[in-house]
Short mmCIF file of C-alpha atoms in Angstrom, two decimals:
data_model
loop_
_atom_site.label_atom_id
_atom_site.label_comp_id
_atom_site.label_asym_id
_atom_site.label_seq_id
_atom_site.Cartn_x
_atom_site.Cartn_y
_atom_site.Cartn_z
CA MET A 212 -57.92 -26.36 28.89
CA ALA A 213 -58.24 -22.59 29.02
CA SER A 214 -59.65 -20.84 25.99
CA GLN A 215 -57.43 -18.47 24.02
CA SER A 216 -59.40 -15.46 25.31
CA ARG A 217 -58.80 -16.52 28.93
CA LYS A 218 -55.07 -16.96 28.24
CA TYR A 219 -54.89 -13.50 26.70
CA ARG A 220 -56.85 -12.12 29.66
CA GLY A 221 -54.28 -13.69 31.98
CA PHE A 222 -51.32 -12.29 30.04
CA SER A 223 -52.97 -8.87 29.92
CA THR A 224 -53.62 -8.96 33.67
CA GLU A 225 -49.95 -9.72 34.35
CA ARG A 226 -48.95 -6.70 32.25
CA VAL A 227 -51.45 -4.46 34.08
CA VAL A 228 -50.23 -5.62 37.51
CA ALA A 229 -46.56 -5.18 36.52
CA LYS A 230 -47.26 -1.66 35.27
CA TYR A 231 -49.15 -0.81 38.46
CA LEU A 232 -46.30 -2.12 40.65
CA SER A 233 -43.71 -0.23 38.59
CA THR A 234 -44.92 2.92 40.35
CA TRP A 235 -43.01 1.68 43.42
CA TRP A 236 -40.62 -0.90 41.93
CA ALA A 237 -39.41 0.74 38.73
CA HIS A 238 -38.20 -2.46 37.09
CA ALA A 239 -41.30 -4.58 37.79
CA ASP A 240 -41.95 -6.73 34.73
CA ILE A 241 -43.74 -9.89 33.73
CA GLY A 242 -42.04 -13.26 33.90
CA ARG A 243 -42.68 -16.24 31.71
CA GLY A 244 -42.40 -19.92 32.39
CA ALA A 245 -42.43 -21.64 35.78
CA GLY A 246 -41.02 -18.70 37.74
CA LYS A 247 -42.46 -15.55 39.24
CA ASP A 248 -45.31 -13.92 37.34
CA ILE A 249 -43.92 -10.49 38.27
CA THR A 250 -40.13 -10.11 38.29
CA HIS A 251 -37.78 -7.52 39.79
CA VAL A 252 -39.90 -7.05 42.93
CA PRO A 253 -38.95 -8.11 46.51
CA PHE A 254 -41.77 -10.68 46.80
CA ASP A 255 -43.15 -13.61 44.82
CA MET A 256 -46.44 -12.72 43.18
CA GLU A 257 -48.75 -15.12 41.41
CA VAL A 258 -51.27 -13.34 39.14
CA LYS A 259 -54.56 -15.03 38.29
CA ALA A 260 -57.40 -13.99 35.99
CA ARG A 261 -59.42 -17.19 35.87
CA SER A 262 -63.14 -17.77 36.05
CA ALA A 263 -62.71 -20.63 38.54
CA PHE A 264 -61.77 -19.45 42.02
CA GLN A 265 -59.20 -21.82 43.57
CA PRO A 266 -57.42 -19.85 46.31
CA LYS A 267 -55.96 -22.89 48.09
CA ALA A 268 -54.29 -24.19 44.93
CA TRP A 269 -52.99 -20.73 44.04
CA ILE A 270 -51.54 -19.98 47.48
CA ASP A 271 -49.95 -23.45 47.57
CA GLN A 272 -48.39 -22.78 44.15
CA VAL A 273 -46.80 -19.45 45.11
CA THR A 274 -45.82 -20.61 48.62
CA LYS A 275 -43.96 -23.63 47.25
CA ARG A 276 -42.12 -21.47 44.73
CA ALA A 277 -41.38 -18.67 47.23
CA SER A 278 -40.00 -21.08 49.83
CA LYS A 279 -36.91 -21.57 47.66
CA SER A 280 -36.10 -17.85 47.60
CA GLN A 281 -37.53 -16.88 51.03
CA ASP A 282 -39.72 -14.27 49.28
CA LEU A 283 -43.11 -13.22 50.62
CA PRO A 284 -45.76 -15.22 48.67
CA ILE A 285 -48.73 -13.19 47.40
CA VAL A 286 -51.58 -14.03 45.03
CA VAL A 287 -53.27 -11.29 43.00
CA CYS A 288 -56.61 -12.21 41.48
CA ARG A 289 -58.54 -10.30 38.84
CA LEU A 290 -62.17 -11.30 39.23
CA ASN A 291 -64.74 -11.52 36.46
CA GLY A 292 -66.18 -8.08 35.82
CA GLN A 293 -62.98 -6.25 36.80
CA GLY A 294 -61.43 -4.36 33.93
CA GLU A 295 -57.85 -3.38 33.31
CA SER A 296 -58.23 0.24 34.39
CA SER A 297 -58.34 -0.44 38.16
CA PRO A 298 -55.64 -2.92 39.21
CA GLN A 299 -55.68 -1.42 42.71
CA ASP A 300 -59.11 -3.05 43.11
CA TYR A 301 -57.92 -6.59 42.31
CA LEU A 302 -57.86 -9.01 45.24
CA ALA A 303 -54.51 -9.76 46.86
CA PHE A 304 -54.18 -12.48 49.44
CA MET A 305 -51.59 -14.40 51.42
CA ARG A 306 -51.37 -16.83 54.31
CA LEU A 307 -52.45 -15.36 57.65
CA GLY A 308 -49.06 -16.08 59.24
CA ASP A 309 -47.32 -14.09 56.49
CA LEU A 310 -49.77 -11.22 56.95
CA VAL A 311 -49.18 -11.12 60.72
CA ASP A 312 -45.40 -11.10 60.20
CA LEU A 313 -45.78 -8.27 57.68
CA LEU A 314 -48.03 -6.26 59.99
CA LEU A 315 -45.74 -6.72 62.99
CA SER A 316 -42.67 -5.67 61.00
CA SER A 317 -44.63 -2.62 59.78
CA GLY A 318 -45.23 -1.36 63.30
CA TYR A 319 -48.75 -2.64 63.90
CA GLY A 320 -47.65 -4.76 66.85
CA ASP A 321 -47.02 -2.05 69.40
CA TYR A 322 -48.69 -3.77 72.35
CA LYS A 323 -46.29 -4.29 75.22
CA GLY A 324 -47.07 -7.89 76.07
CA ASP A 325 -50.01 -10.11 75.47
CA ARG A 326 -53.23 -8.16 74.95
CA ASP A 327 -55.20 -10.78 76.88
CA THR A 328 -53.26 -10.01 80.08
CA LEU A 329 -53.21 -6.22 79.72
CA GLU A 330 -55.67 -4.05 81.59
CA PRO A 331 -57.31 -1.35 79.47
CA MET A 332 -56.89 2.24 80.63
CA ARG A 333 -59.52 4.94 80.26
CA CYS A 334 -58.07 8.16 78.86
CA LYS A 335 -58.69 11.07 81.21
CA MET A 336 -58.57 13.51 78.29
CA CYS A 337 -61.12 12.04 75.86
CA GLY A 338 -62.60 9.00 77.64
CA ALA A 339 -61.47 6.42 75.06
CA TRP A 340 -60.15 3.03 76.14
CA SER A 341 -56.52 2.13 75.39
CA PHE A 342 -54.11 -0.76 75.91
CA THR A 343 -51.10 1.39 75.06
CA GLU A 344 -49.24 4.18 76.83
CA THR A 345 -50.60 6.71 74.32
CA CYS A 346 -54.32 7.12 73.64
CA ARG A 347 -54.97 6.46 69.97
CA MET A 348 -57.88 8.90 69.93
CA CYS A 349 -56.34 12.06 71.35
CA GLN A 350 -52.65 11.02 71.41
CA SER A 351 -52.26 11.76 75.13
CA ASP A 352 -51.11 9.60 78.04
CA PRO A 353 -54.32 7.84 79.27
CA ASP A 354 -53.04 8.01 82.89
CA ALA A 355 -52.00 11.68 82.76
CA ASN A 356 -53.52 13.92 85.40
CA LEU A 357 -55.45 16.89 84.11
#
């Protein structure tokens, strides 16, 4: 059974995370009971401030709950030694498949085809290697003639 100080630390951490998220989701608030720890946000967030580190159990908990609403399941974990003044430094984690989906929908998947079958191109402007039509170093076409 968790001590009273650990319970209060957990409740305090939920408030800190909700306040931090309210910068982007104005109505972010704490939930109580068996539902979301942070309400009025477009994802399901489980907030933990425990001394025991049990990531598998925590991700299973939020994933099971989020599967009902189709929300993105995320765990935020305040580690021992982390105060309340820096919630941006708390750990946040999710399943790798969810992260890949999020990254692809955010524009990080701009490869045209499977990277294993693509041939890298050497940029004639800066010499960097690229798999894409635009060199990420100098923003030019790697095949462009000088």
